PDB file of C-alpha atoms and ligand atoms in Angstrom:
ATOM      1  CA  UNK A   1     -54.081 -53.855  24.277  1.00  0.00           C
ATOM      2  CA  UNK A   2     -53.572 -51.470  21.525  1.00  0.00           C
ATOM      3  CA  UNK A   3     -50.752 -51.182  19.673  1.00  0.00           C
ATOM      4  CA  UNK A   4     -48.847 -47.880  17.920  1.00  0.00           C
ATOM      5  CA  UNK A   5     -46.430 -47.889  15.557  1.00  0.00           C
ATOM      6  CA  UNK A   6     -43.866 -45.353  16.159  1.00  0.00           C
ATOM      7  CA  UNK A   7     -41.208 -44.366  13.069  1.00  0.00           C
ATOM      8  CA  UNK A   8     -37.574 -44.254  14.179  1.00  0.00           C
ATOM      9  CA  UNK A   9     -34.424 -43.753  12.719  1.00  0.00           C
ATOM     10  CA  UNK A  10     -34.277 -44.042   8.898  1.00  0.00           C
ATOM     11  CA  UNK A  11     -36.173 -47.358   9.118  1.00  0.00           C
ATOM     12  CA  UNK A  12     -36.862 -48.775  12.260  1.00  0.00           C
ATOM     13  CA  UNK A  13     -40.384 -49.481  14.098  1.00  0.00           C
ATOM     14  CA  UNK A  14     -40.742 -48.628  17.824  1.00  0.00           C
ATOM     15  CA  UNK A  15     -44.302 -50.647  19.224  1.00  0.00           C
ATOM     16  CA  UNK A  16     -45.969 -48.937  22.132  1.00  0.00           C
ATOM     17  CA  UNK A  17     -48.031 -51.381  23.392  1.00  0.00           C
ATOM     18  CA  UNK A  18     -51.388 -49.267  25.502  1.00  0.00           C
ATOM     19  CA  UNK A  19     -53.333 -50.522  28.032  1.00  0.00           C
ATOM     20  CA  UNK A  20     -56.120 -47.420  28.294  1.00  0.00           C
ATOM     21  CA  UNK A  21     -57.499 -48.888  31.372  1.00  0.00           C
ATOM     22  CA  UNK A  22     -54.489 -48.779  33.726  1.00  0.00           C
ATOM     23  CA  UNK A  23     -53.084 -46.098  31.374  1.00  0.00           C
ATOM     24  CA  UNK A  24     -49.771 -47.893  31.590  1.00  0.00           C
ATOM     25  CA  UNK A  25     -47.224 -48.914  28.482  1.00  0.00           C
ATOM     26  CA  UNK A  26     -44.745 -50.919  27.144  1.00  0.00           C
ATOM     27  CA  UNK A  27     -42.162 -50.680  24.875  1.00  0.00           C
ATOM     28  CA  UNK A  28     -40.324 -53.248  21.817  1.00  0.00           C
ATOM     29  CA  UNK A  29     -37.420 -52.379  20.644  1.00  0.00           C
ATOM     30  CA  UNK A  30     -37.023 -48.309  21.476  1.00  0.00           C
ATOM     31  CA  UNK A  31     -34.456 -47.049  18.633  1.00  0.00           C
ATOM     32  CA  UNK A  32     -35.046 -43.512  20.198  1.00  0.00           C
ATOM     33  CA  UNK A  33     -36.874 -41.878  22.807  1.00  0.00           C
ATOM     34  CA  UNK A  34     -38.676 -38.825  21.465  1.00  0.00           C
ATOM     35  CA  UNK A  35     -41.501 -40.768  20.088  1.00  0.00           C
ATOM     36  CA  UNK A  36     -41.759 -42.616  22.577  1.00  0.00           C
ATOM     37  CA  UNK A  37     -41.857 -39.815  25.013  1.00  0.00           C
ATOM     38  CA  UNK A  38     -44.078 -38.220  23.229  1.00  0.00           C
ATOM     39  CA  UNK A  39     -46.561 -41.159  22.443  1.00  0.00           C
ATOM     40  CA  UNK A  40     -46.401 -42.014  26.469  1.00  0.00           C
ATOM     41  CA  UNK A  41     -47.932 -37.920  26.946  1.00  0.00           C
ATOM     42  CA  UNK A  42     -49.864 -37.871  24.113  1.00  0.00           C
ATOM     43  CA  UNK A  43     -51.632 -41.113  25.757  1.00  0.00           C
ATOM     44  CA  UNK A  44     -51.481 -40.055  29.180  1.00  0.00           C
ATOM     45  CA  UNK A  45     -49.434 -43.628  30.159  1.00  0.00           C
ATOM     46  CA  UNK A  46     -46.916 -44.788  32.681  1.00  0.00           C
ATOM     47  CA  UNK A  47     -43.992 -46.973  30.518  1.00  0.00           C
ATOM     48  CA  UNK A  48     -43.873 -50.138  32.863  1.00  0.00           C
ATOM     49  CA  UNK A  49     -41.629 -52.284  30.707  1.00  0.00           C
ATOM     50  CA  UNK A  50     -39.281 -52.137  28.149  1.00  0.00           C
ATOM     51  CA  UNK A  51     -39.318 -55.708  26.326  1.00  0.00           C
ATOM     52  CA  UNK A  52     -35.765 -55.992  23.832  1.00  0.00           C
ATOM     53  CA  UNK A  53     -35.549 -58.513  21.499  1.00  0.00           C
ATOM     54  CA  UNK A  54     -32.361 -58.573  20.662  1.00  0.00           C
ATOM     55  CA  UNK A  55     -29.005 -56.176  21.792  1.00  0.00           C
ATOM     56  CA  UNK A  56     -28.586 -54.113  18.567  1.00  0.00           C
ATOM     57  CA  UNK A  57     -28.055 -50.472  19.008  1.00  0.00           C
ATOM     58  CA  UNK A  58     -31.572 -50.111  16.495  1.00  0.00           C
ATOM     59  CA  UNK A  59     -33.441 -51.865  19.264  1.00  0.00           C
ATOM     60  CA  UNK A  60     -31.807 -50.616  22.871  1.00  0.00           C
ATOM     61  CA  UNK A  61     -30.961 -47.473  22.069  1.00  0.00           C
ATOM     62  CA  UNK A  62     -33.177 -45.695  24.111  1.00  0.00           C
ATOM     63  CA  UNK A  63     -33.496 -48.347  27.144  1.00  0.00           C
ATOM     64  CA  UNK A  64     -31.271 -45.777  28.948  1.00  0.00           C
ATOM     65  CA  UNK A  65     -33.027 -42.177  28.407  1.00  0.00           C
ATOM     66  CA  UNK A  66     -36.475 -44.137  28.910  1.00  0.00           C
ATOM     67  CA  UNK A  67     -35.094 -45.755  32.450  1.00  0.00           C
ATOM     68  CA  UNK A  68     -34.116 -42.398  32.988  1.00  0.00           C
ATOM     69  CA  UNK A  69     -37.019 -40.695  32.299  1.00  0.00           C
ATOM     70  CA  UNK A  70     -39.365 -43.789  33.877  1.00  0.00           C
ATOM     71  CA  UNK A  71     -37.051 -45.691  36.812  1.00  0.00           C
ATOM     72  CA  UNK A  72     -39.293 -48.275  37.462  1.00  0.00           C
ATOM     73  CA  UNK A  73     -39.840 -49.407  34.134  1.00  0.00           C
ATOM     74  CA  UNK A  74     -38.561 -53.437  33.531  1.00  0.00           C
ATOM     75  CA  UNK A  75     -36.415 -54.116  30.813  1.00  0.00           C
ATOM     76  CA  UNK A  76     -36.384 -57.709  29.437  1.00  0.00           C
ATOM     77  CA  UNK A  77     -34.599 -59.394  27.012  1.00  0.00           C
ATOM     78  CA  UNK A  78     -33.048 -62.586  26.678  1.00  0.00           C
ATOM     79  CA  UNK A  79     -31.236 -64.552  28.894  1.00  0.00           C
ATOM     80  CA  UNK A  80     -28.309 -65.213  26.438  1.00  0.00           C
ATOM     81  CA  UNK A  81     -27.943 -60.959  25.822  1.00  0.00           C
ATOM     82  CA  UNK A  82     -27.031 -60.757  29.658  1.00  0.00           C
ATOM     83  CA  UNK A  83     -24.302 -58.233  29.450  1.00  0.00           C
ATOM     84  CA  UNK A  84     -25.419 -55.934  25.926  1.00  0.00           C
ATOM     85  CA  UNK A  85     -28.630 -54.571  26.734  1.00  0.00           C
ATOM     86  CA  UNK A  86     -28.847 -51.263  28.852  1.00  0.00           C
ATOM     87  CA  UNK A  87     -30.791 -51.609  32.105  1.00  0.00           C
ATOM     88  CA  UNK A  88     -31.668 -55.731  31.413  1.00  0.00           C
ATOM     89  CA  UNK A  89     -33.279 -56.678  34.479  1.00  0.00           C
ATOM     90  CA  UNK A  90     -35.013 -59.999  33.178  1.00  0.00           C
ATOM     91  CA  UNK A  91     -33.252 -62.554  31.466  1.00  0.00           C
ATOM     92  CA  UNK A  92     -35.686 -64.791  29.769  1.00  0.00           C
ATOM     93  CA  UNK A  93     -36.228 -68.134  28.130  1.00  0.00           C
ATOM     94  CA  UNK A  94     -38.129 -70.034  25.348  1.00  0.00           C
ATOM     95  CA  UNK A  95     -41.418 -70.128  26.775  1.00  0.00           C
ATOM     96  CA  UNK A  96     -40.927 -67.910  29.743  1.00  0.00           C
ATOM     97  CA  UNK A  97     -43.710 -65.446  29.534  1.00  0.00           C
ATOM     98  CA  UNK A  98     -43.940 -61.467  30.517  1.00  0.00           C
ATOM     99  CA  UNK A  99     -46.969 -59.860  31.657  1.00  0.00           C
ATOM    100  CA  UNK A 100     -48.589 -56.812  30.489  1.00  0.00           C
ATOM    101  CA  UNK A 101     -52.062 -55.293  31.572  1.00  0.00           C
ATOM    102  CA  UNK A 102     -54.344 -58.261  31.050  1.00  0.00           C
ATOM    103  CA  UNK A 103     -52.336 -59.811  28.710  1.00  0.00           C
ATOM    104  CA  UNK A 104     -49.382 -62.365  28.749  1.00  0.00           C
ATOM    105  CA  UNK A 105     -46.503 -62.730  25.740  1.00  0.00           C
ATOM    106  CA  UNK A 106     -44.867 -66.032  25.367  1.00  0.00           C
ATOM    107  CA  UNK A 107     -41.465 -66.362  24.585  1.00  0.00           C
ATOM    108  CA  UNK A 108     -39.791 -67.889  21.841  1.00  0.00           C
ATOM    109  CA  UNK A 109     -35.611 -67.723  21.428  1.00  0.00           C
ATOM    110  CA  UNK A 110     -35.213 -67.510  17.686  1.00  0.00           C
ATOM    111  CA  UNK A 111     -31.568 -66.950  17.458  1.00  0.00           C
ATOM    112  CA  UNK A 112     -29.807 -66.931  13.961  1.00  0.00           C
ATOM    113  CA  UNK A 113     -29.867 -62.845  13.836  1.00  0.00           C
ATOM    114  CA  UNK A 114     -27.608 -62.823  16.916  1.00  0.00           C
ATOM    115  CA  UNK A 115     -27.434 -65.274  18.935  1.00  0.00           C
ATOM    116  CA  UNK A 116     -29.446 -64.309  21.792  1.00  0.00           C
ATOM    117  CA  UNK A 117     -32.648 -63.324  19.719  1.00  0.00           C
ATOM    118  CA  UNK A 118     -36.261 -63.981  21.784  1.00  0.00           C
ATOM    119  CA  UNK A 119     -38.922 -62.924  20.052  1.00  0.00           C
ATOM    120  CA  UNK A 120     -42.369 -62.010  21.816  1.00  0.00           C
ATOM    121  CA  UNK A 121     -45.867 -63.493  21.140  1.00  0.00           C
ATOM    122  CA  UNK A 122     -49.512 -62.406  22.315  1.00  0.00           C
ATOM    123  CA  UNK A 123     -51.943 -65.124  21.757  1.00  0.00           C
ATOM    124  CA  UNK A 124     -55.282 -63.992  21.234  1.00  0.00           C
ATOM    125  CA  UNK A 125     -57.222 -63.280  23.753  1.00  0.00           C
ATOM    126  CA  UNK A 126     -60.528 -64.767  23.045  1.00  0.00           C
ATOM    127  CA  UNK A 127     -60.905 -67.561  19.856  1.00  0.00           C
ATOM    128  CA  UNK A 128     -62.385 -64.748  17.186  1.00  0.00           C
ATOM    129  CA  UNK A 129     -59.185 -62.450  18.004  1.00  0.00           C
ATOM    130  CA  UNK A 130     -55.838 -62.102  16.253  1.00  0.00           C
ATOM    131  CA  UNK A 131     -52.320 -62.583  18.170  1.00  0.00           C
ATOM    132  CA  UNK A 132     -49.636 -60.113  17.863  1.00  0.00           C
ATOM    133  CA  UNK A 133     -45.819 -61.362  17.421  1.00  0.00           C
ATOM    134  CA  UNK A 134     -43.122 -59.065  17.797  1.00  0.00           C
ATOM    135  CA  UNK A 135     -40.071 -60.471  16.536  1.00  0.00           C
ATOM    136  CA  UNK A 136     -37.547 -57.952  15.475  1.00  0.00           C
ATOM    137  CA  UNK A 137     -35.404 -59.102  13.279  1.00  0.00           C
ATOM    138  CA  UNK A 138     -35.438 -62.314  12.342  1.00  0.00           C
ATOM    139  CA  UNK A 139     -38.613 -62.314  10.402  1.00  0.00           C
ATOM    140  CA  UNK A 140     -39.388 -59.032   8.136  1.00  0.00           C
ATOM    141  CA  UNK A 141     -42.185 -58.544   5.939  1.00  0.00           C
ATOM    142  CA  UNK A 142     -41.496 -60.141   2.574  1.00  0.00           C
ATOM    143  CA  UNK A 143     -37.690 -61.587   4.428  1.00  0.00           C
ATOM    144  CA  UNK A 144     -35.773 -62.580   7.388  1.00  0.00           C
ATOM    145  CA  UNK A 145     -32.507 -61.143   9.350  1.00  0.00           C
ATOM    146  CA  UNK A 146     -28.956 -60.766   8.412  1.00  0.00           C
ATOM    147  CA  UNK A 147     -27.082 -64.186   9.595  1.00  0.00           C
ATOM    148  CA  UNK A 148     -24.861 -62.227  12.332  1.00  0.00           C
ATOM    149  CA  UNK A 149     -24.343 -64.573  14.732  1.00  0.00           C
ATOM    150  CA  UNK A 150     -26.105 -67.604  14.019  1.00  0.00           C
ATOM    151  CA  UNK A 151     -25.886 -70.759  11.324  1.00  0.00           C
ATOM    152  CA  UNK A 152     -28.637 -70.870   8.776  1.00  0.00           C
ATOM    153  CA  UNK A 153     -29.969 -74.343  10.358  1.00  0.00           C
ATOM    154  CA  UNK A 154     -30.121 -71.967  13.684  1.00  0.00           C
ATOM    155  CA  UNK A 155     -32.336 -69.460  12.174  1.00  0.00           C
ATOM    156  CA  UNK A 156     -34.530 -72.484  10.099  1.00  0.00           C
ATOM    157  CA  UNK A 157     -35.173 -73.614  13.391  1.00  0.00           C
ATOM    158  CA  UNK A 158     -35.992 -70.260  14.557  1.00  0.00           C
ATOM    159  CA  UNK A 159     -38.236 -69.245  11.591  1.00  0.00           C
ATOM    160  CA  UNK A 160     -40.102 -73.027  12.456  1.00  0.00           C
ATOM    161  CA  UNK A 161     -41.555 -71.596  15.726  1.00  0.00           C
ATOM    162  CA  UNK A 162     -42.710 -68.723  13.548  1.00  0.00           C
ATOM    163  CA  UNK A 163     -43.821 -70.644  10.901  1.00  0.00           C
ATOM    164  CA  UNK A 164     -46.088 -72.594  13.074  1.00  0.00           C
ATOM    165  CA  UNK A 165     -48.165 -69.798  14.524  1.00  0.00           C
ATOM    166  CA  UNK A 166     -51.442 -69.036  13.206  1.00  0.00           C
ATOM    167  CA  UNK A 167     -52.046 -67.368   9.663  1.00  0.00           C
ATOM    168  CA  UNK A 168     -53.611 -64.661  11.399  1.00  0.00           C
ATOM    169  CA  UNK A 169     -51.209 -63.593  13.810  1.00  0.00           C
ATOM    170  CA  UNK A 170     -49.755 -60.062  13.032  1.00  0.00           C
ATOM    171  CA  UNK A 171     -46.380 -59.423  12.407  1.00  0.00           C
ATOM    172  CA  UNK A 172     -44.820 -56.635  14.288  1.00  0.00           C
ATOM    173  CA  UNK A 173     -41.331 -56.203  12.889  1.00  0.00           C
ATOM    174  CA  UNK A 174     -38.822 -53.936  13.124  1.00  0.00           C
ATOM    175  CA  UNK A 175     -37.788 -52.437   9.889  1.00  0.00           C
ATOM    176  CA  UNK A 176     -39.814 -51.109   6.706  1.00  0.00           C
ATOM    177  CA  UNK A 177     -37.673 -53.436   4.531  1.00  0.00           C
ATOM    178  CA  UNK A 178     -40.898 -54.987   2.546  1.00  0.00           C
ATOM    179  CA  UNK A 179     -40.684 -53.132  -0.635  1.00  0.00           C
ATOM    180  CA  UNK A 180     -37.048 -54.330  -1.432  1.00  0.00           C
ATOM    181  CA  UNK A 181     -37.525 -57.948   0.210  1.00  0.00           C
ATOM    182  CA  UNK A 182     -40.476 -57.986  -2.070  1.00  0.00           C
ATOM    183  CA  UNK A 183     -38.119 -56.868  -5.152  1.00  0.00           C
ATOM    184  CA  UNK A 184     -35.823 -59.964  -3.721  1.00  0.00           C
ATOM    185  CA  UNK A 185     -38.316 -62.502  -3.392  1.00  0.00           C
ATOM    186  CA  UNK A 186     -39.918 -61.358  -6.929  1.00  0.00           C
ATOM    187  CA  UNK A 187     -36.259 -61.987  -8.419  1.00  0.00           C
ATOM    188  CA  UNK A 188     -36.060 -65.733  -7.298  1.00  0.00           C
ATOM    189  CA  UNK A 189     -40.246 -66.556  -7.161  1.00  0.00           C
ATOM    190  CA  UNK A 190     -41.891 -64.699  -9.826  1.00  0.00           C
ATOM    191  CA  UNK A 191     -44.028 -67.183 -10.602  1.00  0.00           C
ATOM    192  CA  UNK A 192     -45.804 -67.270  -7.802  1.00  0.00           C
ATOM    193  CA  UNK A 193     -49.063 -65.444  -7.746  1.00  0.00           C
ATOM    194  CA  UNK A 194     -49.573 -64.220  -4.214  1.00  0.00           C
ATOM    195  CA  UNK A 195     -46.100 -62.872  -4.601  1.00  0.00           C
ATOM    196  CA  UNK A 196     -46.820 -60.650  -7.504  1.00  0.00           C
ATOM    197  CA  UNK A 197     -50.190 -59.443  -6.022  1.00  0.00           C
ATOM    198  CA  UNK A 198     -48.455 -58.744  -2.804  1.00  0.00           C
ATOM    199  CA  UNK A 199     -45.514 -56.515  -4.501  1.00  0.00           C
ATOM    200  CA  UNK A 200     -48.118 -54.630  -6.250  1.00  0.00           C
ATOM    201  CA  UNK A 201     -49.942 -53.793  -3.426  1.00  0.00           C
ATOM    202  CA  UNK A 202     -46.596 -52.769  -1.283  1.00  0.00           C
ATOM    203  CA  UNK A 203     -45.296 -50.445  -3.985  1.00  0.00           C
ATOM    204  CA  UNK A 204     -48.524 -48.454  -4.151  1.00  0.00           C
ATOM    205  CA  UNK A 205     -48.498 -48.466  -0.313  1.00  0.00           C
ATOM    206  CA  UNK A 206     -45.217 -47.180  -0.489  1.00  0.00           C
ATOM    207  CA  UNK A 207     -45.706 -44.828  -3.134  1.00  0.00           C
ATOM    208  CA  UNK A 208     -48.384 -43.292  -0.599  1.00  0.00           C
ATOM    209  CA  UNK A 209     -45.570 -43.236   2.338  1.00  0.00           C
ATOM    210  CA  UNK A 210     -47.748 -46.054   3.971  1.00  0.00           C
ATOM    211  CA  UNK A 211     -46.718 -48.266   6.562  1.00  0.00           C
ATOM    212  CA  UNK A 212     -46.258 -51.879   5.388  1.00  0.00           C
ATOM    213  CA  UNK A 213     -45.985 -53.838   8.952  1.00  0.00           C
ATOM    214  CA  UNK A 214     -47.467 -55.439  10.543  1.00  0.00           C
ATOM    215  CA  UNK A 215     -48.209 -58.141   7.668  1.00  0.00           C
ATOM    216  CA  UNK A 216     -49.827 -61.369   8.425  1.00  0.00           C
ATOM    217  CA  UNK A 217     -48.548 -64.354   9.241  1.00  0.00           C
ATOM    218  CA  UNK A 218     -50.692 -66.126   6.262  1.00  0.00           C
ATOM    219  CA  UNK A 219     -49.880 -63.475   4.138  1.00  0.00           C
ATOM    220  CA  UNK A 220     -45.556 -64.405   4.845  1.00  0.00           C
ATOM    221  CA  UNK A 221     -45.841 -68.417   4.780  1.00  0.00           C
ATOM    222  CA  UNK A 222     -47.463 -67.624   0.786  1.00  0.00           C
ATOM    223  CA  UNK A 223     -44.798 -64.731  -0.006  1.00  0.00           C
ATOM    224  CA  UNK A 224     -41.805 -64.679   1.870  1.00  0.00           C
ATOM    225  CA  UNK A 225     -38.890 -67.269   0.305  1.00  0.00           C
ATOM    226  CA  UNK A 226     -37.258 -67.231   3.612  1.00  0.00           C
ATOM    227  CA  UNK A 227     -40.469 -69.385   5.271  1.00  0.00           C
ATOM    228  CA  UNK A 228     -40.340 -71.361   2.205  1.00  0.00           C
ATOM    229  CA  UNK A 229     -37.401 -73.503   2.452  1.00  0.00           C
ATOM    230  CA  UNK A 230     -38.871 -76.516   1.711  1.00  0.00           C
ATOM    231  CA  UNK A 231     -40.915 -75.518  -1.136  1.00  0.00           C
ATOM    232  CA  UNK A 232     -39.674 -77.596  -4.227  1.00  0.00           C
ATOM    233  CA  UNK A 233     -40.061 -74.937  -6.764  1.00  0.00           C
ATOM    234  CA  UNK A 234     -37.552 -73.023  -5.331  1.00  0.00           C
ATOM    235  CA  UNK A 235     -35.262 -75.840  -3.813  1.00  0.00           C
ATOM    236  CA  UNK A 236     -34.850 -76.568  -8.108  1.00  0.00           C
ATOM    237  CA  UNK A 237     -34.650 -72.955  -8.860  1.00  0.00           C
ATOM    238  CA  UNK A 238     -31.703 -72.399  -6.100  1.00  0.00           C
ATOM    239  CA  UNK A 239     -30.700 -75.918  -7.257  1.00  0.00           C
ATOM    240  CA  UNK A 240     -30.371 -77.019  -3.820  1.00  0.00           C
ATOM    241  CA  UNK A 241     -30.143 -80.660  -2.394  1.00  0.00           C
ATOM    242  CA  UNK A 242     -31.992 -79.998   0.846  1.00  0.00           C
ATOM    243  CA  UNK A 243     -34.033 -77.627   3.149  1.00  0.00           C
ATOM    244  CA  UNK A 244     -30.601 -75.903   4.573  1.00  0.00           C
ATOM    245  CA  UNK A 245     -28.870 -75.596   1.487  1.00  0.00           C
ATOM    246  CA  UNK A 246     -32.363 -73.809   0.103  1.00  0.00           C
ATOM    247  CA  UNK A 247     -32.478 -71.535   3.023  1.00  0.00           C
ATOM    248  CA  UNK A 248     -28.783 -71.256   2.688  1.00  0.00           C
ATOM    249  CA  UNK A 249     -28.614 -70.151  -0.972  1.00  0.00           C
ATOM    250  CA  UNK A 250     -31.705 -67.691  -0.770  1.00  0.00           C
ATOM    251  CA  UNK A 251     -29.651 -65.570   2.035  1.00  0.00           C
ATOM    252  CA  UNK A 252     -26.382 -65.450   0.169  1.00  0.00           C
ATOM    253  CA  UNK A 253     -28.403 -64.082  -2.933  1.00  0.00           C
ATOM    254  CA  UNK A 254     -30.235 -61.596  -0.640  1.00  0.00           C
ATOM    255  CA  UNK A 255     -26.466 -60.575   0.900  1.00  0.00           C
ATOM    256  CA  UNK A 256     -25.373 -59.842  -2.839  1.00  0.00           C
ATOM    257  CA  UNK A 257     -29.044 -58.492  -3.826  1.00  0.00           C
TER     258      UNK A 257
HETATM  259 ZN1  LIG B   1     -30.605 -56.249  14.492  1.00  0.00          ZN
HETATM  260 FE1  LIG B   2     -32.491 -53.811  13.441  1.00  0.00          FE
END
């Protein structure tokens, strides 16, 4: 399975996910459809699926024009979005899993974004591969989602399942936010070493107009504040009592950031 990275909107990732031997596609999160329409010819592929993560007009917005355009595609999201995502044919669970090609995504619900988030996981195939995690967003590069319509012990919970993967899984999200996460997490961490190699590294990507996601896994559970609420550096530096109230006071100072 290969993956492609398609730019959208001001800020938004569309993944085209290939499979060159059946020539067919699938889709996370299509913002638009142009790229996507034009990735599908430039590939020679059949979209088969559309897989949503979470209702947002940033992530369906295309599920229409594509079902349009490919009528037998399958659009997936999860079960508690029934009712705000164009074309939703499958409603799915934590650990449900969706087919693609010769490989299988697990399901994790991560709400805390909305309420109805699922994010999508691809194990590795064989032990010396990497998995692939598309999860939208509740975890960014260098951050984590707006609280919409969840409770920051919702979204802890969520980011757990995350957090537990392995440090080499890749992390597909949905937004090039890493540059100003970084500039967050740099503000409230800058002691930490990783942190301030990591920033460096992200501003001369960005500099060059490069692509920061995906990031990996490791890479987040050394960096990112928001998979490090029960770090005791910052717990003192938020001057929090407890793993919530750490996760709780890094987002309000990311709101006002
Ligand atoms: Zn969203
Ligand atoms: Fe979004």
């Amino acid at each position: 399975m290969q993956v492609h990275r398609l730019p959208a909107l001001s800020d938004n990732y569309i993944f085209l996910l290939h499979d060159p031997e059946q020539k067919i596609a699938a889709v996370v999160d299509p913002a638009e459809a142009t790229p996507v329409l034009r990735c599908l010819k430039e590939l020679g592929a059949t979209l088969v699926a559309i897989l949503n993560t979470h209702h947002h007009a940033d992530h369906v917005g295309a599920n229409t024009a594509l079902l349009q355009r490919f009528p037998s595609a399958v659009v997936y999201g999860g079960a508690e979005d029934r009712g705000r995502i164009p074309g939703q044919q499958v409603f799915l669970h934590e650990g449900d899993r969706v087919s693609f090609g010769d490989r299988t995504a697990e399901v994790l619900f991560v709400p805390g974004h909305t309420r109805a988030h699922i994010a999508y996981y691809f194990p590795p195939d064989h032990p010396d591969d990497v998995g692939d995690l598309f999860c939208g967003d509740t975890l960014f590069a260098g951050g984590c989602g707006r609280l919409f319509e969840g409770t920051p012990t919702q979204m802890v919970s969520s980011l757990s399942k995350l957090r537990a993967l392995p440090d080499t899984t890749r992390v597909w999200c949905a937004h090039e936010y890493t540059l100003k996460n970084l500039e967050f997490a740099l503000s409230v961490d800058g002691n930490n070493a990783d942190l301030q190699k990591r920033f460096a590294e992200v501003k001369a990507a960005r500099s060059r107009s490069e692509a920061t996601v995906p990031s990996l896994l490791g890479t987040e559970k050394r960096t990112n504040p928001f998979l490090r609420w029960d770090d005791l550096g910052l717990r003192s530096i938020v001057q929090a009592d407890n793993e919530i109230q750490t996760f709780t006071r890094l987002r309000g100072m990311k709101d006002r950031f």
